[in-house]
Short mmCIF file of N, CA and C in Angstrom, two decimals:
data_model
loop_
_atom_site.label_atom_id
_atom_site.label_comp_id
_atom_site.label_asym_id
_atom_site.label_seq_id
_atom_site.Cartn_x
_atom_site.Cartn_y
_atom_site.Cartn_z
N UNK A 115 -16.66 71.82 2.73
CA UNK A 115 -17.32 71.19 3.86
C UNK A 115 -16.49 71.44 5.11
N UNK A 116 -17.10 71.07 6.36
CA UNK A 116 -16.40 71.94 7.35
C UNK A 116 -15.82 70.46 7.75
N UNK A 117 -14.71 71.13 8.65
CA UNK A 117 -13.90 69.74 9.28
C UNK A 117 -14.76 68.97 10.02
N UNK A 118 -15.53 69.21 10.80
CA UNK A 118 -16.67 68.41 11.96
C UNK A 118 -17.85 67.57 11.26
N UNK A 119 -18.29 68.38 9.76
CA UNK A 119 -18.68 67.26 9.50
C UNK A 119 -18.58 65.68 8.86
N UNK A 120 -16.85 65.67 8.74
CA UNK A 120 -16.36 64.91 8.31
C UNK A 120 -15.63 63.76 9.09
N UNK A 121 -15.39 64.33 10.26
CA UNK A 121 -15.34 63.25 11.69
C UNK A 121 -15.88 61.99 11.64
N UNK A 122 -15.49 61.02 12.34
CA UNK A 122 -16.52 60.21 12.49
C UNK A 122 -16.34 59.71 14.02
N UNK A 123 -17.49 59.35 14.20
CA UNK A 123 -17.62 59.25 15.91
C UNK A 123 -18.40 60.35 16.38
N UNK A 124 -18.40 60.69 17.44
CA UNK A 124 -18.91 61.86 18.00
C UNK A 124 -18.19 62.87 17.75
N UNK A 125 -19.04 64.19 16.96
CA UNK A 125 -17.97 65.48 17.22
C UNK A 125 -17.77 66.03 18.27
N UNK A 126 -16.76 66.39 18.35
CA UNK A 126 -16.44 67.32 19.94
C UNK A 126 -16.41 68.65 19.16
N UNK A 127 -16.85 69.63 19.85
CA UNK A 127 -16.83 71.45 19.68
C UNK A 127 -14.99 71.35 19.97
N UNK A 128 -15.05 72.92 19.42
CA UNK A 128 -13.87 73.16 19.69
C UNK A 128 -13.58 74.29 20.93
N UNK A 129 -14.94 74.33 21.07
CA UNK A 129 -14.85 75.23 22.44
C UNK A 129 -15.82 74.72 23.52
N UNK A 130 -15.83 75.09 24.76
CA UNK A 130 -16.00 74.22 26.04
C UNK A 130 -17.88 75.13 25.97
N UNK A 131 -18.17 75.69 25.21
CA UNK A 131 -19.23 76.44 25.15
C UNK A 131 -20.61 75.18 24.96
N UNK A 132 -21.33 75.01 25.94
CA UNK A 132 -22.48 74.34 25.09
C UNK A 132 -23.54 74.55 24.61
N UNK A 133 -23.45 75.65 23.71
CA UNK A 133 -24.30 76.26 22.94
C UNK A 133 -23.75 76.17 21.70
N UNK A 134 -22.68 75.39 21.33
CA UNK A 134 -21.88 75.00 19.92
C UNK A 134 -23.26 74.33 19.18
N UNK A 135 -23.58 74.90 17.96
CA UNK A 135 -24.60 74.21 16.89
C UNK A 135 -23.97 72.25 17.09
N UNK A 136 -22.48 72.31 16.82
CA UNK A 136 -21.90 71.14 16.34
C UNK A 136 -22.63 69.88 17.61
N UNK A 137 -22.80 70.18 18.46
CA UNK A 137 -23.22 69.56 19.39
C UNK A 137 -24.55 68.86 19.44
N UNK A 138 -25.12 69.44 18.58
CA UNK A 138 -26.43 68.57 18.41
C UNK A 138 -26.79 68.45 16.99
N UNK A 139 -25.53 68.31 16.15
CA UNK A 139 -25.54 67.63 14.95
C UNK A 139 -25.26 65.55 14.92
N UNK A 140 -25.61 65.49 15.73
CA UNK A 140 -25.73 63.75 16.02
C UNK A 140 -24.34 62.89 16.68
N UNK A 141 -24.51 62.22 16.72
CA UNK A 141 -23.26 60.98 17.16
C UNK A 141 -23.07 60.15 16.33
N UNK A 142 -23.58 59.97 15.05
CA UNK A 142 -23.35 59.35 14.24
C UNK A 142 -23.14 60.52 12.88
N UNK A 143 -22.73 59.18 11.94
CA UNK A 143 -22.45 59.96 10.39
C UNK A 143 -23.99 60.04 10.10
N UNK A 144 -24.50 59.07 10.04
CA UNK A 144 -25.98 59.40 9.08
C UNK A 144 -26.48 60.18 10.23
N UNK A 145 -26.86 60.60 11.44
CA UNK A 145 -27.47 61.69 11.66
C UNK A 145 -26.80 62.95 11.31
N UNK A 146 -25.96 63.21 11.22
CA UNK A 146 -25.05 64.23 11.12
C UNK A 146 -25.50 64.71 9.10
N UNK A 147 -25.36 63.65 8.46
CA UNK A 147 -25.92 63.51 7.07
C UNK A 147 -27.16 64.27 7.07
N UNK A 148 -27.88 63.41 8.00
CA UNK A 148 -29.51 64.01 8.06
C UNK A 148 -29.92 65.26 8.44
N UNK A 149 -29.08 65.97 9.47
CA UNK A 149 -28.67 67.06 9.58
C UNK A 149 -28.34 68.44 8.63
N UNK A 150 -27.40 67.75 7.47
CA UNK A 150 -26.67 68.49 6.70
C UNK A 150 -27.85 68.82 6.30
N UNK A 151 -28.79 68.18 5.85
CA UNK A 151 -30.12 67.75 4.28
C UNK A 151 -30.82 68.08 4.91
N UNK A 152 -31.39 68.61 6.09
CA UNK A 152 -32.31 69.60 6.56
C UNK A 152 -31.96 70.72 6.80
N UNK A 153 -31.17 71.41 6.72
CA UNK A 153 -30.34 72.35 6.59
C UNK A 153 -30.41 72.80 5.30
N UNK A 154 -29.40 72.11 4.44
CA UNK A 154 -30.02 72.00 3.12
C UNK A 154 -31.59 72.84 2.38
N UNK A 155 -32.58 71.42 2.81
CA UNK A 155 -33.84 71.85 2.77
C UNK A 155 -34.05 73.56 2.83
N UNK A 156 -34.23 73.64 4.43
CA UNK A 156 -34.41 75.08 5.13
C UNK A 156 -33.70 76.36 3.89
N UNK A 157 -32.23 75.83 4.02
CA UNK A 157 -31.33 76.99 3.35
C UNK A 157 -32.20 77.72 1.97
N UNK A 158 -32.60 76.49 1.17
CA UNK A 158 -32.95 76.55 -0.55
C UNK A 158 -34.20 76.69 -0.52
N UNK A 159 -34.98 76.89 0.27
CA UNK A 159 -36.18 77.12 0.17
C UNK A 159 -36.85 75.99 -0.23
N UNK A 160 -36.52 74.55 0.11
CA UNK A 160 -37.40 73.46 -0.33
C UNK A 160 -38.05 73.32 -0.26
N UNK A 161 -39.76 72.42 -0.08
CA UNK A 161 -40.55 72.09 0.59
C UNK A 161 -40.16 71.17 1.11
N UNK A 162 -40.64 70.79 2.03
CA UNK A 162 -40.51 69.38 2.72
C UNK A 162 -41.08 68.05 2.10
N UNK A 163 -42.10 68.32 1.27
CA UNK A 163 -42.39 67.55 0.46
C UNK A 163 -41.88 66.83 -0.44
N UNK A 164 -40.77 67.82 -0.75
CA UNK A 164 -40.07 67.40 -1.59
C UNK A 164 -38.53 66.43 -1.51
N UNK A 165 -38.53 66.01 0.49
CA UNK A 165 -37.98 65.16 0.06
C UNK A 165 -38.55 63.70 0.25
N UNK A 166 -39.57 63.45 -0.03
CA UNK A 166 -40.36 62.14 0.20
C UNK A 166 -39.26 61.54 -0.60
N UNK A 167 -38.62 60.06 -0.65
CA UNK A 167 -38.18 59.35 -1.88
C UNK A 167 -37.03 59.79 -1.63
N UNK A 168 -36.21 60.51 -0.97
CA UNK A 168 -34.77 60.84 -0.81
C UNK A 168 -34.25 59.46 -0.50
N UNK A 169 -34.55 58.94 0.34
CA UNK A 169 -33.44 57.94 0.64
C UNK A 169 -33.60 56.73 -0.43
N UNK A 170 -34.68 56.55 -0.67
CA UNK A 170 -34.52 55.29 -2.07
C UNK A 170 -33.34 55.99 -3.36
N UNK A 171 -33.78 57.25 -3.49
CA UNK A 171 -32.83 57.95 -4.56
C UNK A 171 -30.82 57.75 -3.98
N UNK A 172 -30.92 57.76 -3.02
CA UNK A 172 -29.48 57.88 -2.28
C UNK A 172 -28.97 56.19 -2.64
N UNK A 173 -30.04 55.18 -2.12
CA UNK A 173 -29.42 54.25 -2.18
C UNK A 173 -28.95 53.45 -3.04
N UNK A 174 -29.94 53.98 -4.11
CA UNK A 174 -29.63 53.53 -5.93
C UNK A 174 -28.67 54.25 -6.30
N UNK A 175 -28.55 55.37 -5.63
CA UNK A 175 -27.36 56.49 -6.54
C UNK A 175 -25.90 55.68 -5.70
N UNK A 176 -25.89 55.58 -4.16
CA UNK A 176 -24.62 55.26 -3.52
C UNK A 176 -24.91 53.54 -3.14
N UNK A 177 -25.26 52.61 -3.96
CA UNK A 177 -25.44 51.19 -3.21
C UNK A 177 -24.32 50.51 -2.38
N UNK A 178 -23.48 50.99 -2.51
CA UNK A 178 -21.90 50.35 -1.56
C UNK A 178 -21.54 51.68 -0.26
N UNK A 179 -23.15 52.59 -0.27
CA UNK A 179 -22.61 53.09 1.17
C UNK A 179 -23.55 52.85 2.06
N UNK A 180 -22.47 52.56 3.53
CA UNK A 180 -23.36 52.31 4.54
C UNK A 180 -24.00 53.24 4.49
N UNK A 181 -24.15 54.87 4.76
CA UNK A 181 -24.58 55.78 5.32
C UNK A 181 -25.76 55.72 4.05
N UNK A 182 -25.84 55.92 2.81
CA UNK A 182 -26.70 55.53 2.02
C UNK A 182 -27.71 54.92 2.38
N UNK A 183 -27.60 53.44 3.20
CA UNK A 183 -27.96 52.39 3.48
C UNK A 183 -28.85 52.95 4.76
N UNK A 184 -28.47 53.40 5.53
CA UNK A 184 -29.02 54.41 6.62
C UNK A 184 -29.90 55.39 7.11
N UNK A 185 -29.71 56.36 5.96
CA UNK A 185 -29.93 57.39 6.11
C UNK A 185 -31.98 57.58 5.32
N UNK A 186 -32.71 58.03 6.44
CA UNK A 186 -33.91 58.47 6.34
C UNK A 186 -34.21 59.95 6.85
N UNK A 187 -34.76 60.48 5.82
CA UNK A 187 -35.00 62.08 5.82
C UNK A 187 -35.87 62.34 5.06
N UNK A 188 -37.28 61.91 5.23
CA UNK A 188 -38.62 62.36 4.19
C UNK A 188 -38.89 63.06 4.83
N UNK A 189 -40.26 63.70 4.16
CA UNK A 189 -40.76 65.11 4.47
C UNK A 189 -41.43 64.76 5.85
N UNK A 190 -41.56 64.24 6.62
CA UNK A 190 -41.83 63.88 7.79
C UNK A 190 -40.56 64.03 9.24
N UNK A 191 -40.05 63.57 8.58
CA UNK A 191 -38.58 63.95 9.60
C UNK A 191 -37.62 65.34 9.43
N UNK A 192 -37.58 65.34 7.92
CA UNK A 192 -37.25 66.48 7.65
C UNK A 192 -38.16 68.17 8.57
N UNK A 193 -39.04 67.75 9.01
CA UNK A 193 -40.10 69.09 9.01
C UNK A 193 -40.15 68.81 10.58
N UNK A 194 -39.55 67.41 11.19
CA UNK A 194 -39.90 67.63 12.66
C UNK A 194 -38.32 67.81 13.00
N UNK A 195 -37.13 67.53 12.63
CA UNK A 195 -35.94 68.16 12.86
C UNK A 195 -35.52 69.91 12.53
N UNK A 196 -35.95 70.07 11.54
CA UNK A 196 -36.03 71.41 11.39
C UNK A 196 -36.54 72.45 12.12
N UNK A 197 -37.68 71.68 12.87
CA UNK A 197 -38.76 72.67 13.61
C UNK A 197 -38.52 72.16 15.00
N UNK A 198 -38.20 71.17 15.68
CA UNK A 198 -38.44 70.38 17.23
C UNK A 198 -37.07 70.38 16.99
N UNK A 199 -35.70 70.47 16.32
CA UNK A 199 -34.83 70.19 16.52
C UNK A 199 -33.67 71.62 16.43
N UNK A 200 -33.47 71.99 15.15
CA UNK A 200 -32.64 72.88 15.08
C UNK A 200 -33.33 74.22 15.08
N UNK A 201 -34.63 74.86 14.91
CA UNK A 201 -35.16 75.99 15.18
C UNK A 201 -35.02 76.57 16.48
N UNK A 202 -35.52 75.69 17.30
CA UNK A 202 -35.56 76.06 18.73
C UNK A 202 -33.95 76.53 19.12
N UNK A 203 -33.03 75.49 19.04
CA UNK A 203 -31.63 75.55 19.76
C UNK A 203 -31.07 76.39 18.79
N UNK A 204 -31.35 76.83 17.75
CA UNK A 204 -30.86 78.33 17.15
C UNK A 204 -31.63 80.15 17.31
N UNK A 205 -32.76 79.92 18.26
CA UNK A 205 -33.89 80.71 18.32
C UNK A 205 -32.84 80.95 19.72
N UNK A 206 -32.64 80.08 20.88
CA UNK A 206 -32.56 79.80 21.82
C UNK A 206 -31.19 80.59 22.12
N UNK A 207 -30.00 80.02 21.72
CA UNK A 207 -28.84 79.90 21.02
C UNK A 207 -27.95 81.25 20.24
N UNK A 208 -27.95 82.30 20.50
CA UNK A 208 -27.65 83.51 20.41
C UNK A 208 -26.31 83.29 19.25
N UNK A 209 -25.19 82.74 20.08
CA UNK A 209 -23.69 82.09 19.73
C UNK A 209 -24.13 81.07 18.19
N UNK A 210 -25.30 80.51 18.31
CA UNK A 210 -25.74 79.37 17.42
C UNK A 210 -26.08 79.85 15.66
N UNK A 211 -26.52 81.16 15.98
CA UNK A 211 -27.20 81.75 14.19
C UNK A 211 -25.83 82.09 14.25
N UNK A 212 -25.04 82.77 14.25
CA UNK A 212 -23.86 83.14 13.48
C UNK A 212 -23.23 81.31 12.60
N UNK A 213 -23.18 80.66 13.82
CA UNK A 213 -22.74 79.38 13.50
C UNK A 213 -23.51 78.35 12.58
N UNK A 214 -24.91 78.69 12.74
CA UNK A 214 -25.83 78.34 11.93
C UNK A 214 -25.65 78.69 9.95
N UNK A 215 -25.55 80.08 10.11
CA UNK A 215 -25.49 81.07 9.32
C UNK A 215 -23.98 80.36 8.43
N UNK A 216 -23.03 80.15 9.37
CA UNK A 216 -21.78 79.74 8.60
C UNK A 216 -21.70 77.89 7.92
N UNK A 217 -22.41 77.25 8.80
CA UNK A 217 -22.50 76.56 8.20
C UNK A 217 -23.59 76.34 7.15
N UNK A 218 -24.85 77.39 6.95
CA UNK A 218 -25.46 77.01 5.65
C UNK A 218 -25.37 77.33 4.47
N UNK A 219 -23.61 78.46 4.67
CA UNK A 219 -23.21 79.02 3.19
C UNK A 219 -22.30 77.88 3.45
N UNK A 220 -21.62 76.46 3.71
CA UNK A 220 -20.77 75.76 3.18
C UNK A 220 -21.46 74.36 3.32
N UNK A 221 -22.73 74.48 3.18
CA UNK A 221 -23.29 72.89 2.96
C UNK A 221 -23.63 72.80 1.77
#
């Protein structure tokens, strides 16, 4: 896993560039989570369908975590972050698919 997504607080880039992917991976842990798992999704060829029920599964599997406790990513959010969120600012984002690219061989 990469160092940034393990931060907590806001990540800062490590470069003054604002076209860093890391930058609009959230201000929080569970967006940043939610992030990873659409990514995820995209990478493996999921459907989106398939994550209806993710977060009930998370919270029975992790019940003593906040972010557990938090975290919503059904096929509804999943399919409008993927598409209104990280498509565009990696379409957009030249500097961003390499960075894209590196972080979806270590999620």
């Amino acid at each position: 896993m990469l160092p940034w997504m393990l931060t907590t607080g806001n990540p800062q880039p490590t470069t003054s560039s604002s076209s860093d992917l890391r930058t609009i991976c959230g201000s929080t842990p569970t967006l940043r989570a939610e992030v990873i798992w659409v990514l995820r999704t995209v990478t493996s060829h999921h459907s989106f369908r398939s994550n209806d029920g993710t977060e009930e599964v998370f919270k029975a599997m992790f019940p003593d975590s906040e972010l557990a406790l938090t975290f919503t990513c059904g096929k509804d959010k999943n399919r409008y972050v993927a598409k209104f969120g990280l498509a565009p600012y990696i379409k957009k984002n030249e500097n961003s698919r390499s960075q894209y690219e590196h972080v979806c061989n270590h999620v």
